[in-house]
Coordinates of C-alpha atoms in Angstrom, one line a residue:
M57 CA -6.2 31.9 -11.6
K58 CA -3.8 30.5 -8.3
I59 CA -5.0 28.9 -5.1
F60 CA -2.8 28.5 -2.2
C61 CA -2.9 24.8 -0.9
S62 CA -1.6 24.1 3.2
R63 CA 0.5 20.9 3.2
A64 CA 2.5 19.7 6.1
N65 CA 5.5 18.6 5.5
P66 CA 6.4 15.4 6.2
T67 CA 9.8 15.7 6.5
T68 CA 10.5 18.7 8.6
G69 CA 7.5 18.5 10.4
S70 CA 5.7 22.2 9.4
V71 CA 3.1 23.5 8.0
E72 CA 3.8 25.0 3.8
W73 CA 0.9 26.7 1.7
L74 CA 1.6 26.8 -1.9
E75 CA 1.0 28.3 -4.4
E76 CA -1.0 25.9 -7.2
D77 CA -2.8 26.0 -10.3
E78 CA -6.4 26.1 -10.2
H79 CA -6.4 22.6 -12.0
Y80 CA -3.8 21.0 -9.7
D81 CA -5.3 18.4 -8.0
Y82 CA -6.9 17.1 -11.1
H83 CA -3.2 16.7 -12.8
Q84 CA -2.2 15.4 -9.7
E85 CA -5.0 12.7 -9.5
I86 CA -4.4 11.9 -13.3
A87 CA -0.6 12.2 -12.9
R88 CA -0.4 9.6 -9.7
S89 CA -3.1 7.4 -10.7
S90 CA -3.0 4.1 -12.4
Y91 CA -4.8 5.0 -14.7
A92 CA -2.7 3.8 -18.2
D93 CA -2.6 0.6 -16.7
M94 CA -6.7 0.3 -17.4
L95 CA -5.5 1.3 -20.8
H96 CA -3.4 -1.7 -21.1
D97 CA -6.0 -3.7 -20.1
K98 CA -7.5 -5.5 -23.5
D99 CA -10.4 -7.6 -21.9
R100 CA -11.8 -5.1 -20.0
V101 CA -14.7 -2.5 -20.3
F102 CA -14.1 0.9 -19.4
K103 CA -15.7 4.6 -19.4
P104 CA -13.5 7.4 -19.2
M105 CA -14.0 10.5 -17.4
A106 CA -16.7 12.4 -18.7
D107 CA -14.1 15.6 -20.0
A108 CA -12.2 12.7 -21.4
A109 CA -15.5 11.0 -23.5
V110 CA -16.5 14.7 -24.5
K111 CA -13.0 15.0 -26.7
I112 CA -12.8 11.0 -27.8
V113 CA -16.2 11.6 -29.3
E114 CA -15.4 14.8 -30.9
K115 CA -12.5 14.1 -32.5
N116 CA -14.0 10.7 -33.8
G117 CA -17.1 12.4 -35.0
F118 CA -19.7 10.6 -33.1
S119 CA -21.3 14.0 -31.6
D120 CA -24.9 13.7 -33.3
K121 CA -24.6 9.4 -32.1
I122 CA -23.3 9.7 -28.6
K123 CA -24.1 11.6 -26.2
V124 CA -22.0 12.5 -23.1
I125 CA -24.1 13.3 -19.5
N126 CA -22.1 14.8 -16.9
K127 CA -23.4 13.4 -14.0
H128 CA -23.2 10.6 -11.7
S129 CA -25.7 7.9 -12.7
T130 CA -28.2 8.0 -9.7
E131 CA -29.0 12.1 -10.5
V132 CA -29.7 10.9 -14.6
T133 CA -33.2 11.2 -15.2
V134 CA -35.4 10.0 -18.3
G135 CA -38.3 11.8 -19.8
P136 CA -39.3 14.6 -22.3
E137 CA -37.5 16.9 -20.4
G138 CA -34.4 14.5 -18.9
D139 CA -30.9 13.9 -19.7
M140 CA -32.3 10.3 -21.6
S141 CA -36.0 10.9 -24.0
C142 CA -36.8 7.2 -22.9
R143 CA -35.5 4.1 -20.8
A144 CA -32.4 2.2 -22.3
N145 CA -32.4 -1.3 -23.4
I146 CA -28.9 -2.3 -23.2
L147 CA -26.9 -1.3 -19.3
V148 CA -22.7 -1.1 -20.2
T149 CA -20.9 -0.1 -16.9
E150 CA -17.3 -0.5 -15.5
L151 CA -18.2 -0.3 -11.7
F152 CA -15.9 -2.3 -10.0
D153 CA -13.0 -2.4 -7.8
T154 CA -10.7 -4.6 -6.8
E155 CA -13.6 -6.1 -3.7
L156 CA -16.2 -5.7 -6.6
I157 CA -18.5 -3.7 -5.0
G158 CA -16.4 -1.1 -3.1
E159 CA -17.3 1.4 -5.8
G160 CA -20.9 1.3 -5.0
A161 CA -21.5 -1.4 -8.3
L162 CA -24.6 -2.5 -6.0
P163 CA -26.4 1.1 -5.0
S164 CA -25.6 2.2 -9.0
Y165 CA -27.0 -1.1 -10.5
E166 CA -30.0 -0.9 -8.2
H167 CA -30.9 2.5 -9.2
A168 CA -30.2 1.9 -13.0
H169 CA -32.9 -0.8 -13.1
R170 CA -35.6 1.0 -10.9
H171 CA -35.1 4.4 -13.2
L172 CA -32.9 4.0 -16.5
V173 CA -33.2 0.9 -18.1
E174 CA -35.8 -1.4 -19.1
E175 CA -37.1 -4.3 -17.4
N176 CA -35.7 -6.9 -19.7
C177 CA -32.4 -4.9 -20.4
E178 CA -29.4 -6.6 -21.5
A179 CA -26.4 -5.7 -19.2
V180 CA -22.8 -5.8 -20.4
P181 CA -21.2 -6.9 -18.1
H182 CA -23.5 -9.7 -17.5
R183 CA -22.7 -11.6 -14.5
A184 CA -20.0 -11.5 -11.8
T185 CA -19.3 -14.5 -9.7
V186 CA -17.3 -14.2 -6.5
Y187 CA -14.6 -17.0 -5.3
A188 CA -12.9 -17.2 -1.7
Q189 CA -10.3 -19.6 -0.5
L190 CA -9.9 -20.5 3.0
V191 CA -5.9 -20.7 4.3
E192 CA -3.1 -20.9 7.0
S193 CA -0.5 -18.0 6.2
R194 CA 1.8 -16.9 9.3
R195 CA 3.4 -14.3 7.3
M196 CA -0.1 -12.6 6.1
W197 CA -1.7 -13.3 9.8
S198 CA 1.3 -11.1 10.6
W199 CA -0.2 -7.9 8.9
N200 CA -3.3 -8.5 11.2
K201 CA -2.5 -9.4 14.7
L202 CA 0.8 -8.3 17.1
F203 CA 2.2 -11.5 17.6
P204 CA 4.6 -12.0 21.1
I205 CA 7.9 -10.5 20.6
H206 CA 11.4 -12.2 21.8
V207 CA 13.6 -10.2 23.7
Q208 CA 17.1 -11.5 24.7
T209 CA 18.8 -9.8 27.6
S210 CA 21.6 -11.0 29.8
L211 CA 19.1 -12.1 32.5
G212 CA 17.4 -14.5 29.9
E213 CA 14.5 -14.1 27.3
Q214 CA 11.9 -11.1 27.9
V215 CA 8.5 -11.5 26.0
I216 CA 6.3 -8.6 25.0
V217 CA 2.9 -9.6 24.9
P218 CA -0.2 -8.2 22.9
P219 CA -2.7 -6.6 24.8
V220 CA -6.0 -8.6 25.3
D221 CA -8.0 -6.4 23.4
L222 CA -5.1 -6.6 20.6
E223 CA -5.7 -10.0 20.1
S224 CA -9.5 -10.2 20.1
C225 CA -10.0 -7.4 18.0
P226 CA -10.9 -8.5 14.7
G227 CA -8.6 -5.5 12.6
A228 CA -9.3 -3.3 10.4
P229 CA -12.6 -3.0 8.2
S230 CA -11.1 -1.9 4.7
V231 CA -9.7 -4.7 2.3
C232 CA -6.4 -5.5 2.2
D233 CA -5.6 -5.8 -1.7
I234 CA -2.5 -7.0 -3.0
Q235 CA -0.5 -8.7 -6.4
L236 CA -1.8 -12.0 -5.4
N237 CA 0.4 -13.7 -7.6
Q238 CA 3.3 -12.6 -6.0
V239 CA 2.9 -14.1 -2.8
S240 CA 5.3 -17.3 -2.2
P241 CA 2.8 -20.4 -2.5
A242 CA 5.2 -22.0 0.7
D243 CA 3.9 -18.7 2.9
F244 CA 0.3 -20.0 2.9
T245 CA -1.3 -23.7 3.4
V246 CA -4.6 -24.2 1.5
L247 CA -7.3 -25.5 3.7
S248 CA -10.4 -25.1 0.8
D249 CA -10.9 -26.0 -2.7
V250 CA -11.8 -22.3 -4.3
L251 CA -15.5 -22.1 -3.6
P252 CA -17.9 -19.5 -5.6
M253 CA -19.5 -17.6 -2.9
F254 CA -21.6 -15.8 -4.8
S255 CA -23.4 -13.8 -8.2
I256 CA -24.6 -11.2 -9.5
D257 CA -26.8 -11.0 -12.6
F258 CA -26.8 -7.6 -13.6
S259 CA -29.5 -7.5 -16.5
K260 CA -31.8 -8.0 -13.6
Q261 CA -32.9 -6.0 -10.7
V262 CA -30.0 -5.8 -8.3
S263 CA -30.4 -5.4 -4.5
S264 CA -28.0 -3.5 -2.4
S265 CA -29.1 -4.9 0.9
A266 CA -27.0 -6.8 3.1
A267 CA -27.0 -10.2 2.5
C268 CA -24.6 -13.1 3.3
H269 CA -23.9 -16.3 1.4
S270 CA -22.5 -19.6 3.0
R271 CA -20.7 -22.6 1.5
R272 CA -20.1 -25.9 3.1
F273 CA -16.9 -27.7 2.7
E274 CA -14.5 -29.5 4.4
P275 CA -11.0 -28.7 4.8
L276 CA -7.9 -30.2 2.8
T277 CA -6.0 -30.5 5.6
S278 CA -5.7 -29.9 9.0
G279 CA -4.4 -26.7 10.2
R280 CA -5.5 -22.8 11.3
A281 CA -8.2 -20.8 9.6
Q282 CA -6.4 -17.6 9.5
V283 CA -7.2 -16.2 6.2
V284 CA -9.6 -15.9 3.0
L285 CA -8.2 -15.4 -0.2
S286 CA -10.6 -13.4 -2.6
W287 CA -11.3 -12.8 -6.3
W288 CA -13.7 -12.5 -9.0
D289 CA -14.9 -12.7 -12.6
I290 CA -17.0 -11.5 -14.6
E291 CA -18.4 -12.6 -17.7
M292 CA -19.1 -10.1 -20.2
D293 CA -22.3 -11.8 -22.4
P294 CA -25.0 -13.6 -21.6
E295 CA -23.4 -17.3 -23.0
G296 CA -20.4 -16.6 -20.8
K297 CA -17.7 -17.0 -23.7
I298 CA -16.1 -13.7 -22.9
K299 CA -15.0 -13.5 -19.7
C300 CA -11.9 -11.4 -17.5
T301 CA -11.3 -13.1 -14.6
M302 CA -8.4 -11.6 -11.3
A303 CA -7.9 -15.8 -10.6
P304 CA -4.5 -15.8 -9.0
F305 CA -2.3 -18.2 -11.1
W306 CA -2.8 -21.4 -9.0
A307 CA -7.0 -20.9 -9.4
H308 CA -6.2 -19.5 -13.5
S309 CA -7.5 -21.7 -16.2
D310 CA -4.5 -20.9 -18.6
P311 CA -1.5 -19.4 -16.3
E312 CA 0.7 -18.3 -19.1
E313 CA -2.1 -15.7 -20.6
M314 CA -2.7 -14.3 -17.6
Q315 CA -3.5 -10.3 -18.4
W316 CA -1.5 -8.5 -15.6
R317 CA -3.5 -5.4 -13.8
D318 CA -3.0 -3.2 -11.4
H319 CA -6.7 -1.5 -10.6
W320 CA -8.0 -4.8 -10.2
M321 CA -5.8 -7.1 -7.9
Q322 CA -7.4 -9.9 -5.4
C323 CA -8.5 -9.8 -2.1
V324 CA -6.6 -11.0 1.6
Y325 CA -9.4 -11.0 3.8
F326 CA -8.9 -11.5 8.1
L327 CA -11.0 -14.1 9.9
P328 CA -11.9 -12.1 12.9
Q329 CA -9.6 -14.9 15.3
E330 CA -8.1 -17.9 13.9
E331 CA -9.8 -21.5 14.7
P332 CA -8.0 -24.7 14.4
V333 CA -9.9 -26.9 11.4
V334 CA -9.7 -30.3 10.9
Q335 CA -9.1 -32.3 7.7
G336 CA -12.7 -34.1 7.0
S337 CA -15.0 -32.3 9.1
V338 CA -18.2 -30.1 8.1
L339 CA -17.6 -26.2 8.1
Y340 CA -19.4 -23.2 6.5
L341 CA -17.3 -20.3 4.8
V342 CA -19.4 -17.2 5.0
A343 CA -19.5 -14.2 2.9
H344 CA -21.3 -11.1 4.1
H345 CA -21.5 -7.8 2.4
D346 CA -23.1 -4.6 2.6
D347 CA -23.5 -1.7 -0.2
Y348 CA -20.2 -1.4 -0.2
C349 CA -18.1 -4.3 1.7
V350 CA -17.2 -7.7 1.8
W351 CA -15.9 -9.6 4.5
Y352 CA -16.3 -13.3 5.9
S353 CA -16.5 -15.9 8.6
L354 CA -16.1 -19.5 9.4
Q355 CA -19.0 -21.5 10.9
R356 CA -19.4 -25.0 12.8
T357 CA -22.8 -25.4 12.1
S358 CA -25.1 -24.1 8.8
P359 CA -25.6 -20.4 9.0
E360 CA -29.2 -20.7 8.9
K361 CA -29.1 -22.4 11.9
N362 CA -26.8 -20.1 13.9
E363 CA -28.8 -16.8 15.2
R364 CA -24.9 -15.5 15.8
V365 CA -23.6 -14.9 12.8
R366 CA -22.0 -11.8 12.2
Q367 CA -23.8 -9.3 10.2
M368 CA -22.2 -6.4 11.4
R369 CA -18.8 -5.8 9.4
P370 CA -15.6 -5.8 11.3
V371 CA -14.3 -2.4 13.1
C372 CA -11.1 -1.9 15.1
D373 CA -12.2 -1.7 18.9
C374 CA -8.1 -1.7 19.9
Q375 CA -6.9 1.4 17.4
A376 CA -4.0 -0.6 16.8
H377 CA -5.1 -1.3 13.5
L378 CA -6.1 2.6 12.9
L379 CA -2.7 3.6 14.1
W380 CA -0.5 0.6 12.2
N381 CA -1.4 0.0 8.7
R382 CA -0.7 -3.8 7.2
P383 CA 2.7 -3.4 6.2
R384 CA 3.6 -1.9 9.4
F385 CA 2.1 -4.9 11.8
G386 CA 4.6 -6.6 9.4
E387 CA 7.1 -4.9 10.3
I388 CA 7.1 -5.2 14.3
N389 CA 6.3 -8.7 14.0
D390 CA 9.9 -9.1 12.1
Q391 CA 11.8 -11.0 14.8
D392 CA 14.7 -10.5 12.6
R393 CA 14.5 -7.4 12.5
T394 CA 14.0 -7.3 16.0
D395 CA 16.9 -9.1 17.2
R396 CA 19.2 -6.7 15.3
Y397 CA 17.8 -3.8 17.2
V398 CA 18.8 -5.4 20.4
Q399 CA 22.4 -6.3 18.7
A400 CA 22.9 -2.7 18.4
L401 CA 21.5 -1.3 21.6
R402 CA 23.6 -3.6 23.4
T403 CA 26.4 -1.8 22.1
V404 CA 25.5 1.7 22.8
L405 CA 23.3 1.4 26.0
K406 CA 24.4 1.4 29.8
P407 CA 23.0 0.8 32.9
D408 CA 22.9 4.3 33.8
S409 CA 21.6 5.4 29.9
V410 CA 18.6 8.0 29.9
C411 CA 16.8 6.9 26.2
L412 CA 14.6 8.9 24.7
C413 CA 12.4 7.2 21.9
V414 CA 11.1 9.3 18.8
S415 CA 8.6 7.0 16.1
D416 CA 5.6 6.8 15.6
G417 CA 4.1 3.9 18.1
S418 CA 7.2 2.2 18.1
L419 CA 8.2 -0.3 21.0
L420 CA 12.0 0.2 21.1
S421 CA 11.2 2.0 24.2
V422 CA 10.0 -1.7 25.5
L423 CA 13.8 -3.0 23.9
A424 CA 15.4 -0.6 25.6
H425 CA 14.1 -0.8 29.0
H426 CA 14.7 -4.8 29.1
L427 CA 18.0 -4.2 27.8
G428 CA 18.6 -2.4 31.3
V429 CA 18.6 1.2 30.3
E430 CA 17.8 3.4 34.2
Q431 CA 15.1 5.7 32.6
V432 CA 13.1 5.5 29.5
F433 CA 11.0 8.3 27.4
T434 CA 9.2 7.9 24.5
V435 CA 7.7 10.8 22.5
E436 CA 4.1 10.2 21.4
S437 CA 2.7 12.8 19.6
S438 CA -0.8 11.4 18.8
A439 CA -3.6 10.6 21.4
A440 CA -3.6 7.1 19.8
S441 CA -0.6 6.3 19.3
H442 CA -0.5 7.5 23.2
K443 CA -3.2 5.4 24.3
L444 CA -2.4 2.0 22.2
L445 CA 1.5 2.3 23.4
R446 CA 0.0 2.8 27.1
K447 CA -2.1 -0.6 26.7
I448 CA 1.0 -2.4 25.6
F449 CA 2.9 -1.4 28.3
K450 CA 0.2 -2.4 31.0
A451 CA -0.4 -5.5 29.2
N452 CA 3.0 -5.9 30.3
H453 CA 3.7 -4.3 33.4
L454 CA 5.8 -1.4 32.1
E455 CA 3.2 0.9 32.5
E456 CA 5.1 2.8 35.7
K457 CA 8.3 1.9 34.4
I458 CA 8.7 4.2 31.0
N459 CA 8.0 7.8 30.5
I460 CA 5.2 8.4 27.6
I461 CA 5.2 11.5 26.8
E462 CA 2.1 13.2 24.5
K463 CA 3.3 15.7 22.6
R464 CA 5.6 17.2 19.6
P465 CA 8.7 16.4 20.3
E466 CA 10.3 19.9 18.8
L467 CA 8.2 21.1 21.8
L468 CA 10.1 18.8 24.9
T469 CA 11.0 20.7 28.1
N470 CA 13.1 20.2 30.6
E471 CA 10.2 19.3 32.8
D472 CA 8.9 16.5 30.3
L473 CA 12.1 15.0 30.9
Q474 CA 12.4 15.5 34.8
G475 CA 14.8 17.3 34.4
R476 CA 17.3 14.6 32.8
K477 CA 19.6 14.9 29.9
V478 CA 19.1 12.6 27.2
S479 CA 22.1 10.0 26.7
L480 CA 20.8 7.9 23.8
L481 CA 18.2 9.4 21.0
L482 CA 16.6 6.3 19.8
G483 CA 14.3 6.1 16.4
E484 CA 13.1 3.0 14.1
P485 CA 13.0 5.9 12.4
F486 CA 9.1 5.3 11.6
F487 CA 6.4 8.2 11.0
T488 CA 3.0 7.4 9.8
T489 CA 2.9 10.5 8.1
S490 CA 5.7 9.5 5.5
L491 CA 5.2 8.3 2.0
L492 CA 8.4 8.6 0.7
P493 CA 11.2 6.9 2.0
W494 CA 13.0 9.9 2.9
H495 CA 10.5 11.8 4.4
N496 CA 11.4 10.1 7.4
L497 CA 14.4 11.9 7.6
Y498 CA 12.0 13.7 10.1
F499 CA 14.0 12.0 12.8
W500 CA 17.1 14.4 11.8
Y501 CA 15.0 17.2 12.4
V502 CA 13.2 15.8 15.4
R503 CA 17.2 15.3 16.3
T504 CA 18.0 18.9 15.4
A505 CA 15.3 20.3 17.4
V506 CA 15.8 18.4 20.7
D507 CA 19.6 19.3 20.6
Q508 CA 19.7 21.3 23.6
H509 CA 18.4 17.9 25.9
L510 CA 20.8 15.9 24.5
G511 CA 23.6 15.5 27.3
P512 CA 27.6 15.5 26.7
G513 CA 29.1 12.8 24.5
A514 CA 25.0 11.4 23.6
M515 CA 24.3 9.1 21.2
V516 CA 22.0 9.1 18.3
M517 CA 20.8 5.7 16.7
P518 CA 20.4 5.4 13.9
Q519 CA 23.8 7.3 13.6
A520 CA 23.5 8.2 10.2
A521 CA 21.0 7.1 7.0
S522 CA 21.9 7.0 3.1
L523 CA 19.7 7.3 -0.2
H524 CA 20.7 4.3 -2.4
A525 CA 19.0 4.1 -6.1
V526 CA 19.0 1.2 -9.0
V527 CA 18.4 1.4 -12.3
V528 CA 15.5 -1.7 -12.6
E529 CA 13.4 -3.1 -15.8
F530 CA 9.9 -3.9 -14.5
R531 CA 7.9 -7.0 -15.8
D532 CA 4.8 -5.2 -15.5
L533 CA 5.0 -1.8 -13.6
W534 CA 5.9 0.1 -16.2
R535 CA 2.8 -0.2 -17.5
I536 CA 1.1 2.3 -15.1
R537 CA 3.2 4.9 -17.2
S538 CA 3.0 4.2 -20.4
P539 CA 1.2 5.4 -23.4
C540 CA -1.2 2.3 -24.2
G541 CA 1.1 1.6 -27.6
D542 CA -0.6 -1.5 -28.0
C543 CA -4.1 -1.7 -27.7
E544 CA -5.7 -3.8 -30.5
G545 CA -8.9 -3.5 -32.2
F546 CA -9.4 0.5 -32.2
D547 CA -7.7 3.7 -32.0
V548 CA -6.8 5.3 -28.8
H549 CA -4.3 7.9 -30.3
I550 CA -7.1 10.8 -28.0
M551 CA -6.0 8.6 -24.9
D552 CA -3.0 8.5 -25.8
D553 CA -2.5 12.2 -25.7
M554 CA -4.2 12.4 -22.2
I555 CA -1.8 10.3 -20.7
K556 CA 1.1 12.2 -22.8
C557 CA 0.0 15.2 -21.0
A558 CA -0.5 13.4 -17.6
L559 CA 3.2 12.3 -17.9
D560 CA 4.6 16.0 -18.3
F561 CA 2.5 16.9 -15.1
R562 CA 5.7 17.8 -12.5
E563 CA 4.5 15.2 -10.5
S564 CA 4.8 12.3 -12.4
R565 CA 8.3 14.1 -12.8
E566 CA 8.8 12.9 -9.1
A567 CA 9.3 9.9 -7.4
E568 CA 6.1 8.0 -5.9
P569 CA 6.3 5.0 -3.4
H570 CA 5.3 1.2 -4.2
P571 CA 5.4 -1.4 -2.2
L572 CA 8.3 -3.7 -5.4
W573 CA 7.7 -7.0 -3.8
E574 CA 4.5 -7.3 -5.0
Y575 CA 5.9 -5.9 -9.2
P576 CA 8.8 -8.2 -9.7
C577 CA 12.1 -6.3 -11.6
R578 CA 15.6 -6.7 -13.0
S579 CA 18.2 -4.8 -11.8
L580 CA 20.1 -2.9 -14.8
S581 CA 22.6 -1.7 -12.9
Q582 CA 24.8 -2.0 -9.4
P583 CA 22.8 -0.5 -6.6
W584 CA 24.7 2.7 -5.6
Q585 CA 24.5 5.3 -2.5
I586 CA 23.8 8.8 -3.5
L587 CA 23.8 10.7 -0.3
T588 CA 24.6 10.4 3.3
F589 CA 23.0 12.2 6.5
D590 CA 25.0 11.7 9.5
F591 CA 21.9 12.2 12.7
R592 CA 25.0 12.8 14.6
Q593 CA 24.9 16.2 14.0
P594 CA 22.2 18.7 13.1
V595 CA 21.0 19.2 10.0
P596 CA 22.8 21.4 8.3
L597 CA 22.0 24.6 6.3
Q598 CA 23.7 24.1 3.2
P599 CA 22.1 21.5 0.3
L600 CA 23.6 18.0 0.3
C601 CA 23.9 17.4 -3.8
A602 CA 25.1 14.4 -5.6
E603 CA 25.5 13.9 -9.6
G604 CA 27.3 11.5 -11.8
T605 CA 26.4 8.5 -14.2
V606 CA 26.5 5.1 -13.7
E607 CA 26.9 2.4 -16.1
L608 CA 23.8 -0.5 -17.4
R609 CA 25.5 -3.6 -16.5
R610 CA 22.2 -5.6 -18.4
P611 CA 20.9 -5.7 -21.5
G612 CA 16.6 -4.7 -21.1
Q613 CA 14.4 -1.9 -21.0
S614 CA 15.5 0.4 -18.5
H615 CA 12.3 1.8 -17.3
A616 CA 13.3 3.8 -13.8
A617 CA 15.5 4.2 -11.1
V618 CA 14.2 3.0 -7.7
L619 CA 15.5 4.9 -4.6
W620 CA 15.9 3.6 -1.0
M621 CA 17.0 4.4 2.5
E622 CA 19.2 2.6 4.6
Y623 CA 19.9 3.1 8.2
H624 CA 23.1 2.8 9.8
L625 CA 22.3 1.6 13.7
T626 CA 25.9 1.6 14.5
P627 CA 28.8 0.9 12.1
E628 CA 28.0 -2.4 12.0
C629 CA 24.7 -2.9 12.0
T630 CA 22.7 -1.2 8.7
L631 CA 18.9 -2.0 8.0
S632 CA 17.5 -1.4 4.5
T633 CA 14.2 0.0 3.4
G634 CA 15.0 -1.5 -0.6
L635 CA 17.1 -4.2 -1.1
L636 CA 17.6 -7.0 1.2
E637 CA 20.4 -8.5 -0.8
P638 CA 22.3 -8.2 -4.2
A639 CA 20.5 -9.4 -6.8
D640 CA 20.9 -12.7 -8.6
P641 CA 22.5 -13.5 -11.6
E642 CA 19.6 -12.5 -13.7
G643 CA 19.5 -9.3 -12.1
G644 CA 16.2 -10.2 -10.1
C645 CA 15.8 -8.4 -6.8
C646 CA 14.4 -8.9 -3.3
W647 CA 12.9 -5.6 -1.9
N648 CA 11.8 -5.4 1.9
P649 CA 8.3 -5.9 2.2
H650 CA 7.7 -3.7 4.5
C651 CA 8.5 -0.9 3.1
K652 CA 7.5 1.4 0.3
Q653 CA 10.5 1.9 -2.4
A654 CA 10.5 5.2 -4.4
V655 CA 10.3 4.6 -7.9
Y656 CA 11.3 7.6 -10.8
F657 CA 9.7 6.8 -14.2
F658 CA 12.2 7.7 -16.8
S659 CA 10.7 10.0 -19.7
P660 CA 9.3 9.4 -22.5
A661 CA 8.6 5.9 -20.8
P662 CA 9.2 3.0 -22.6
G663 CA 6.1 1.1 -24.0
P664 CA 6.3 -2.4 -24.6
R665 CA 8.3 -2.6 -28.0
A666 CA 11.4 -0.2 -26.6
L667 CA 14.8 -1.7 -28.3
L668 CA 16.5 -3.9 -25.8
G669 CA 19.9 -2.7 -25.7
G670 CA 21.2 0.7 -24.8
P671 CA 21.3 3.5 -23.6
W672 CA 24.1 1.9 -21.7
T673 CA 24.2 5.1 -19.0
V674 CA 22.1 7.0 -17.0
T675 CA 23.0 10.2 -15.3
Y676 CA 21.6 11.7 -11.8
A677 CA 21.2 14.6 -9.9
V678 CA 20.2 15.1 -6.7
E679 CA 19.8 17.2 -3.9
F680 CA 18.7 17.3 -0.6
H681 CA 16.9 20.9 0.8
P682 CA 17.4 21.2 4.3
D683 CA 15.0 23.9 4.6
T684 CA 12.0 22.3 2.9
G685 CA 13.0 18.7 3.8
N686 CA 12.3 18.2 -0.2
I687 CA 14.8 15.9 -1.8
V688 CA 14.6 16.9 -5.4
M689 CA 16.1 14.8 -8.3
E690 CA 16.4 14.1 -11.7
F691 CA 17.6 10.9 -13.7
R692 CA 17.7 10.5 -17.5
H693 CA 19.5 8.5 -20.3
A694 CA 22.5 9.8 -21.2
D695 CA 21.8 9.9 -24.9
T696 CA 18.2 11.7 -24.3
P697 CA 18.3 15.4 -25.6
D698 CA 18.0 18.2 -23.0

């Protein structure tokens, strides 16, 4: 049976109807998940999904001993006619996420103890403890707040200030989960010891009711409390002899034996407001949680004596955190990036320029105004971005100086532009619907759609973009696409077959987005340019194609090709969404931390025992299809058979 799915094309902006197999969603979920990574986690207890479990039970001859119940645990019944004949005396679960309770562990345990297990049951895992550490970090704080932006003009420095409600907003309610081990210690100052905030004993009755837990501490140094770093560990047995910890390297008991994970990472929580702290003073860090979420606050007095302790989890009330994700906040706060746009704008702007800005929630229109442009229009297709920019303009007394047009750019009329012809079309480009680097080629389609509104000699910035690639060896990320060939102590051949099946699905043969600053890798080839897109001209009718062979210049396991876009603002100024500088002598890569790069894993995915050395070349074929906006690609080792 075939089904039709509607999809908004992130590159062309059009709505498409795609014919898919009835199992499409299932396969896509498996193929794009990091499920293989879980199988490599040797000290993790895991429960496969029901259909996989049935196959494993049957193939290994346990059908008469193991019963698979294809239900959520809260729907399981106990009794003569129920799913279970009697209550269990051992509770084995895997209900955790990076935040520990974000997948509903508390209500699930609460229900199990009330309805499914005996009163004095044993639980595996037995206990979990959540830890926290207070830090000051301008880098991480820049993911949550809008900083003042400095613009150097011929009349002196202008400062773009955030609206008051952006400064007071507590931020997005969702946790920021990252590979904390990849944040340099130079990027934060530790203000507290590691504090055990609260523990949960899974062998006893668990409550999903809201609660708070406080820990008294004295700051290790004076500074500004901004961020809480948090993680958890679980003790598998009652004695705590078998432990699984998410601690980052500086808090780990044995950093050399750390288990890499992508399914469980560490948490970054932002305090509602930064607060000054003084070394040696007494403070209280408070962990709040409801049935699904955790958040933190800092108190000057014991929370038991403070009636104003925040019990409700923080929710964004400024709309900026709904429009901009955390990498986008970091990108907008990147002063060096702003300076490069200012440098490029100076070379193309004239006092009588009419500027049209096309991006989502961009502040380029403010830069253009401060640099002396006569008239600036900015297009915002969503009501949220329109409202946010209007607040920013008002805070900077620009509401009468920059015209906001709330509609899709393809629908612009002469009336919207007040009868003026555009002399500069400006974009970052950044669009909230983009997942892969080339999805922002939507700017090119917009440029084509507004061609009639461009005046003679009109300029476009960026003038062009180019697609680049490099072949890499990952330290760890390869595990999410590799069969579990290194698991010890149990037979996982059935799971290997499932993962291989997922890897064969079409989605796994396409590139997928990953923030590579969190995933160290070595370049095995020189980076090379694949395709160029000339924004000074409309989107062509014919496909753009490139193919060739790239030499691998360093020995190693060639896991993937990484792709990214570079935007040529002017011939002299280029911004990269991928590599920011040449690789170091060992091949180490420095990636743009504000963007996700595209990763094309080679098939078959190499396992941890792949031989070092060749193959020494990789062939590629890449095509850009203008009618769909899709980029179709294939990379393969030169000695891989067809």
